[in-house]
PDB file of C-alpha atoms in Angstrom:
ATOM      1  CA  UNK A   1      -2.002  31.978 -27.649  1.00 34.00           C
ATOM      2  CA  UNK A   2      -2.129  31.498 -24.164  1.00 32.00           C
ATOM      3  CA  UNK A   3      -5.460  29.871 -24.220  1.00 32.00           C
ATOM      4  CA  UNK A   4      -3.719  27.264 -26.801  1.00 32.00           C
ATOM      5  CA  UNK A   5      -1.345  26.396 -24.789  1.00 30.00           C
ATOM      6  CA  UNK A   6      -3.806  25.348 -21.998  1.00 32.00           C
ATOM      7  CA  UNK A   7      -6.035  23.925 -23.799  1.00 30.00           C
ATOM      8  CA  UNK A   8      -2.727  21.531 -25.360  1.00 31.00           C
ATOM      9  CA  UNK A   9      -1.338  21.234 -21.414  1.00 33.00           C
ATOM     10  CA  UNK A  10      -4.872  19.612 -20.362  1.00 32.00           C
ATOM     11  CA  UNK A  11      -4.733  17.574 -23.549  1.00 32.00           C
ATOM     12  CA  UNK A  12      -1.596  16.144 -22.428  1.00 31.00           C
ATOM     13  CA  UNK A  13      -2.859  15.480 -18.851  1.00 34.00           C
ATOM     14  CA  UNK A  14      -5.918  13.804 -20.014  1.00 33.00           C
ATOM     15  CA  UNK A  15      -3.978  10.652 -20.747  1.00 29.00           C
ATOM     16  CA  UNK A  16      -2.326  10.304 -17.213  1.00 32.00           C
ATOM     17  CA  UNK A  17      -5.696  10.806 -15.680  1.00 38.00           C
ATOM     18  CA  UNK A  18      -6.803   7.753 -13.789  1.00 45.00           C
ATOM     19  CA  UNK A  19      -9.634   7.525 -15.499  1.00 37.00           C
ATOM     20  CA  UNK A  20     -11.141   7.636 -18.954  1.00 35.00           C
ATOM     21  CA  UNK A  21     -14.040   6.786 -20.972  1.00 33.00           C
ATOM     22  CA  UNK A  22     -14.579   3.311 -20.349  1.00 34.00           C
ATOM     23  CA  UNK A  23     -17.666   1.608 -19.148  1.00 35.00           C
ATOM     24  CA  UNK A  24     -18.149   0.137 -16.022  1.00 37.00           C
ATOM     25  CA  UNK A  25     -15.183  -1.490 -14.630  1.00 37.00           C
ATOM     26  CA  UNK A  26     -13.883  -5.196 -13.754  1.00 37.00           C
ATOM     27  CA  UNK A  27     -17.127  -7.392 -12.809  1.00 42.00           C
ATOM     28  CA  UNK A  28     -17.449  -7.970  -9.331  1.00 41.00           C
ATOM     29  CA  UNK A  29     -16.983 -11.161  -9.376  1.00 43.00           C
ATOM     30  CA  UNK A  30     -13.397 -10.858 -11.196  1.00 52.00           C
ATOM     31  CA  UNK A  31     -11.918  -7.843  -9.521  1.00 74.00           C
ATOM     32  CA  UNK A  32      -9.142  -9.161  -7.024  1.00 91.00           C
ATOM     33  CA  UNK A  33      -9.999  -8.089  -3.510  1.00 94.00           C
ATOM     34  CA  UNK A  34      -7.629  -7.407  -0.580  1.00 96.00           C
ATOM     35  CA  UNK A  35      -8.054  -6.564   3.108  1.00 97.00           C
ATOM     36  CA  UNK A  36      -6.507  -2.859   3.824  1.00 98.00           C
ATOM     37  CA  UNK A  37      -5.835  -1.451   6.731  1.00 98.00           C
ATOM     38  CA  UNK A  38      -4.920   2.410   7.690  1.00 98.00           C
ATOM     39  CA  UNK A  39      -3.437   2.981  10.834  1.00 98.00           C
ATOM     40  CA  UNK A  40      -2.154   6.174  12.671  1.00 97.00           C
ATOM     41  CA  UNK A  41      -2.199   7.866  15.832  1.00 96.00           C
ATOM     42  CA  UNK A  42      -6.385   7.991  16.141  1.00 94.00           C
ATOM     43  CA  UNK A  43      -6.718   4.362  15.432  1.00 95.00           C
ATOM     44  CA  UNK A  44      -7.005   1.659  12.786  1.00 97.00           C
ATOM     45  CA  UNK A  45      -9.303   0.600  10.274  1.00 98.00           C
ATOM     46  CA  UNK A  46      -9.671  -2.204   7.687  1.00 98.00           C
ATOM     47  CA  UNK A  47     -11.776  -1.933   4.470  1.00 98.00           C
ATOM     48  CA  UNK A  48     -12.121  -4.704   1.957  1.00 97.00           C
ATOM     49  CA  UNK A  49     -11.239  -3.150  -1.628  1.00 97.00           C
ATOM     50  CA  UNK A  50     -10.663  -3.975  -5.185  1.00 94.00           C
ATOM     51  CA  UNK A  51      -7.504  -4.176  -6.586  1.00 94.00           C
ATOM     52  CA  UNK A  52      -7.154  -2.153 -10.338  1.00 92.00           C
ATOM     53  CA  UNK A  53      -3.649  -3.175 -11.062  1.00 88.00           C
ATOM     54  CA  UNK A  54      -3.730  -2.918 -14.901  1.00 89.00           C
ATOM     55  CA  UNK A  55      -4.101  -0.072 -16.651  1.00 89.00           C
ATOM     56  CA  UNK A  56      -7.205  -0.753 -18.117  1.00 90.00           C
ATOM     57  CA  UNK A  57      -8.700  -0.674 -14.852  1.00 88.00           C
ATOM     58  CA  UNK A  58      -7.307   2.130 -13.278  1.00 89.00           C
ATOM     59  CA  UNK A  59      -8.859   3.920 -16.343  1.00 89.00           C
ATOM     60  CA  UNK A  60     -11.986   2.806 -15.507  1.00 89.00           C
ATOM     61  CA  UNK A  61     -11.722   2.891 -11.584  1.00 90.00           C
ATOM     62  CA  UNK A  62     -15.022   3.313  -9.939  1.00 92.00           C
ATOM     63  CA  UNK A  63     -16.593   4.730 -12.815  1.00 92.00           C
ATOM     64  CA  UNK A  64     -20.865   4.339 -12.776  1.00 88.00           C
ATOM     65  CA  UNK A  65     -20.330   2.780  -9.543  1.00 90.00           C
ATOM     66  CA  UNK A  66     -23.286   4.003  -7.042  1.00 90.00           C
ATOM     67  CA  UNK A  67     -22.442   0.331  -4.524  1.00 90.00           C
ATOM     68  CA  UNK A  68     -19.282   0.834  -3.097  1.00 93.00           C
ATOM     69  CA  UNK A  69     -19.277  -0.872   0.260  1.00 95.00           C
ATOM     70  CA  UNK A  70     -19.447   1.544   3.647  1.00 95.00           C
ATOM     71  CA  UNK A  71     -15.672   0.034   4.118  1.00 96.00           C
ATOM     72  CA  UNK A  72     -14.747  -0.980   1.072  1.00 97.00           C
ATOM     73  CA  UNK A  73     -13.105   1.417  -2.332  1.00 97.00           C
ATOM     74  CA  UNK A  74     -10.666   0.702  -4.825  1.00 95.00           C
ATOM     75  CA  UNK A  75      -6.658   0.273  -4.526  1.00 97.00           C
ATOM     76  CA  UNK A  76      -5.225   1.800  -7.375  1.00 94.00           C
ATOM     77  CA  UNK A  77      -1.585  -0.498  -7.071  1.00 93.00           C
ATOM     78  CA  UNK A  78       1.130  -0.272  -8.508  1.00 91.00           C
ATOM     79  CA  UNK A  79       0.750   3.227  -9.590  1.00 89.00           C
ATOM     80  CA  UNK A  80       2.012   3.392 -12.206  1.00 86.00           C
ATOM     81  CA  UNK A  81       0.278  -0.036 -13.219  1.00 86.00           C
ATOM     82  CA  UNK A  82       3.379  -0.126 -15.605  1.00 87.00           C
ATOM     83  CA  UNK A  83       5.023  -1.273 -12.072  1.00 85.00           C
ATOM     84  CA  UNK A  84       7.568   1.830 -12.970  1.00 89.00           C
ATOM     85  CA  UNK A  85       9.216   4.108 -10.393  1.00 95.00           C
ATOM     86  CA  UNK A  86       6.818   6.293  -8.329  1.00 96.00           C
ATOM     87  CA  UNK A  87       5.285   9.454 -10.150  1.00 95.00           C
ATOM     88  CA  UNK A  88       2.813  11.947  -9.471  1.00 97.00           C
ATOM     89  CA  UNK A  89      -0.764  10.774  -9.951  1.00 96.00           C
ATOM     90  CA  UNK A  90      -3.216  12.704 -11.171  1.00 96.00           C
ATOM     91  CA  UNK A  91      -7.064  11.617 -10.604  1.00 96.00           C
ATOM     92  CA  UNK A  92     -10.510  13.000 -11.883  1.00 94.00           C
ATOM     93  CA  UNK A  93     -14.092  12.354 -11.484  1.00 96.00           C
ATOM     94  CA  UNK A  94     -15.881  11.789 -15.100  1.00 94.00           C
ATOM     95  CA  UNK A  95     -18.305   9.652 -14.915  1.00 96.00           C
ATOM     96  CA  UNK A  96     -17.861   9.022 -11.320  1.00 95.00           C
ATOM     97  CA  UNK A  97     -21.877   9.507  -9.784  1.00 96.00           C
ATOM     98  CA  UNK A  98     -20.345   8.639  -6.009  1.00 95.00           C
ATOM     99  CA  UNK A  99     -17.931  11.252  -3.803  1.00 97.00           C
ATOM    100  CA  UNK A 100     -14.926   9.355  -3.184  1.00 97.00           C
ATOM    101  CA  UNK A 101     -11.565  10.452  -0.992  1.00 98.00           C
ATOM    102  CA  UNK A 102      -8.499   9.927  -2.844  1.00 98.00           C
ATOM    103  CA  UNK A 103      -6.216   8.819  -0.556  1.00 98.00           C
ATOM    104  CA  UNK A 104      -2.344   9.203  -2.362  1.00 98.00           C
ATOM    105  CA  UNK A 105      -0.271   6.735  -0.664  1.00 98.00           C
ATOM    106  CA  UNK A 106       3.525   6.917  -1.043  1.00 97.00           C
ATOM    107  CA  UNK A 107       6.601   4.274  -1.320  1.00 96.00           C
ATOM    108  CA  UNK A 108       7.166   4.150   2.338  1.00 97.00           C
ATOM    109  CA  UNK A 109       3.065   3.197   2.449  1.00 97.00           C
ATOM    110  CA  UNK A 110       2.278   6.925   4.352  1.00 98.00           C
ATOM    111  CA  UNK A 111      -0.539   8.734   2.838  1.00 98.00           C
ATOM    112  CA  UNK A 112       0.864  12.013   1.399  1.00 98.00           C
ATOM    113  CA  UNK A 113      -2.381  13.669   0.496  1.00 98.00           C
ATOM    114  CA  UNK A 114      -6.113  12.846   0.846  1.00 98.00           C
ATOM    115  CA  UNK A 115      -8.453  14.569  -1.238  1.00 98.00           C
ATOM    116  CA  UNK A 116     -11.979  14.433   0.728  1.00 98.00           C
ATOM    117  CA  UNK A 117     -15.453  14.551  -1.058  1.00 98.00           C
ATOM    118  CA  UNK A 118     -14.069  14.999  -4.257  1.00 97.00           C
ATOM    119  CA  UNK A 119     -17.264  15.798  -6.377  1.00 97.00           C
ATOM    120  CA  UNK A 120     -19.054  13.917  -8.705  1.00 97.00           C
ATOM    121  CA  UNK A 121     -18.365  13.921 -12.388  1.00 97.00           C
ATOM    122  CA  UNK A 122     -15.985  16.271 -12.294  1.00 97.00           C
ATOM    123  CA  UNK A 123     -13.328  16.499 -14.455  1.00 96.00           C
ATOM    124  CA  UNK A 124     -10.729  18.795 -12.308  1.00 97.00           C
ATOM    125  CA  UNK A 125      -7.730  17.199 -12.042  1.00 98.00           C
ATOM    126  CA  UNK A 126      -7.066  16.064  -8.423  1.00 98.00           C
ATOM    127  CA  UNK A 127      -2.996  15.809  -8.342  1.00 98.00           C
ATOM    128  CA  UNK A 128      -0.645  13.630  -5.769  1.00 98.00           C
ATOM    129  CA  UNK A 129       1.528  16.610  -5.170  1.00 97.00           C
ATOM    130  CA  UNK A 130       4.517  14.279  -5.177  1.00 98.00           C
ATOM    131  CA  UNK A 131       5.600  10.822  -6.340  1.00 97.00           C
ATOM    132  CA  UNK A 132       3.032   8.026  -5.126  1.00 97.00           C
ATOM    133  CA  UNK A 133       2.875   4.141  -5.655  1.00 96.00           C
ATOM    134  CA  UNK A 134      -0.329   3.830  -4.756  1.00 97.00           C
ATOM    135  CA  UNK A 135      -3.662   5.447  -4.325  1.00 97.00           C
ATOM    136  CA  UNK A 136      -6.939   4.568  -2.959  1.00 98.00           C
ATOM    137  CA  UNK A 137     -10.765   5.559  -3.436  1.00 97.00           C
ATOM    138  CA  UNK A 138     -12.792   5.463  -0.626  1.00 98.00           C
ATOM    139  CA  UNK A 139     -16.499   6.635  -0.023  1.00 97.00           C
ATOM    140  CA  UNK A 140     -16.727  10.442   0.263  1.00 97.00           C
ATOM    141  CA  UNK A 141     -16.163  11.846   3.779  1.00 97.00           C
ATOM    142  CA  UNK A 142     -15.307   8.238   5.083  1.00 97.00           C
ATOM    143  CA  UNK A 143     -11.396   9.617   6.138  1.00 98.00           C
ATOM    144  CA  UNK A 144     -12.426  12.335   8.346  1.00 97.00           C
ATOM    145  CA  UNK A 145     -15.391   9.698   9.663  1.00 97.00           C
ATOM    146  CA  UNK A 146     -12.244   7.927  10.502  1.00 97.00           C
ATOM    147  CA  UNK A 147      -9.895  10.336  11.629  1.00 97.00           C
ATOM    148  CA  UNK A 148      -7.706   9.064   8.826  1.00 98.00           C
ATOM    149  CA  UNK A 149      -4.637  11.380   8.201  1.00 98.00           C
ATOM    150  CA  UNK A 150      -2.139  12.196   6.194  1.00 98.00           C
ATOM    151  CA  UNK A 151       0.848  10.226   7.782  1.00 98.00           C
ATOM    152  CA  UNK A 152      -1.408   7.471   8.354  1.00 98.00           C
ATOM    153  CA  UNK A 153       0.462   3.896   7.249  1.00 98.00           C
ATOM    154  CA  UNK A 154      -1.625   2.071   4.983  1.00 98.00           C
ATOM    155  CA  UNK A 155      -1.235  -1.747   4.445  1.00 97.00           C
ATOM    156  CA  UNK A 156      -2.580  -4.174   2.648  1.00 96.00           C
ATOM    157  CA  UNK A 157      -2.265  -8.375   2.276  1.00 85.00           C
ATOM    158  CA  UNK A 158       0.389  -9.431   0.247  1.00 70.00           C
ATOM    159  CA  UNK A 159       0.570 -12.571  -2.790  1.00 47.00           C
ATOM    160  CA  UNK A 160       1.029 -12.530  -5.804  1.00 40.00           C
ATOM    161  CA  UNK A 161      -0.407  -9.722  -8.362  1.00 42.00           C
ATOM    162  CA  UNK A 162      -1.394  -7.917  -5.506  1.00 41.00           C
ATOM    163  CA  UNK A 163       0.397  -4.700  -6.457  1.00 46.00           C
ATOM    164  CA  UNK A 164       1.513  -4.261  -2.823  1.00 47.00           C
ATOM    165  CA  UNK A 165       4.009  -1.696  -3.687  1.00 42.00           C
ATOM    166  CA  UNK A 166       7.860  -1.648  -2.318  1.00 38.00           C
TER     167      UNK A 166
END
């Protein structure tokens, strides 16, 4: 019985999963890119990263992708794309061939929890621990590279359709 109920509780989760089954995501030429920068008390950095601010393409997030940029990733924003009140996120890794950090950013635009190297193709959820409004993929190991934190403000340019949360 116990087993059942799991198995049902991961069924459930599969759905709010950042990712799914999709091919490859928004062409580059039509993803939306923004300038992004992290700052905190070792320094700042900018990246240049995709915005996926439907849900259709924070399904399919940086799924098959092998050429993310040295300083570029993916802003996952507004999370929830539904442009709803913050929530817990919970990422994976199917079909993901690259190790990524998952930075979890939260309404005040502080990261709340990075999850470094996650691995490859795995499908173990990777949770927010609290209620996010954002989140961003960068390549694997990048953050400590950085001396990104959590605590570290994260900003990015603002217009319209941006997501730029709050």
């Amino acid at each position: 019985m116990l087993r059942i109920l799991a198995v049902a509780a991961l069924a459930l989760l599969a759905p709010a999963c950042s990712r799914g089954d999709a091919g490859a995501t928004e062409g580059a030429g039509a993803a939306k890119r923004v300038t992004l920068t992290i700052a905190g008390p070792r320094g700042s950095h900018e990246f240049r990263v995709e915005v996926a601010s439907t849900a259709d393409a924070q399904e399919r997030g940086l799924m098959f992708r092998t050429d993310i940029p040295k300083d570029g990733g993916m802003l996952f924003a507004p999370y929830p794309p539904d442009g709803g009140p913050p929530k817990p996120a919970i990422f994976w890794m199917k079909n993901t061939p690259s190790p990524l950090d998952i930075l979890f950013i939260r309404p005040d635009h502080t990261i709340a929890r990075i999850a470094e190297n996650s691995v490859p193709f795995s499908e173990t959820p990777i949770p927010s621990g609290e209620a996010v409004t954002a989140v961003l993929e960068i390549n694997g190991g990048r953050a400590g590279e950085l001396g990104i934190d959590e605590g570290d403000k994260v900003t990015w340019e603002s217009g319209p359709g941006d997501g730029k949360p709050g």
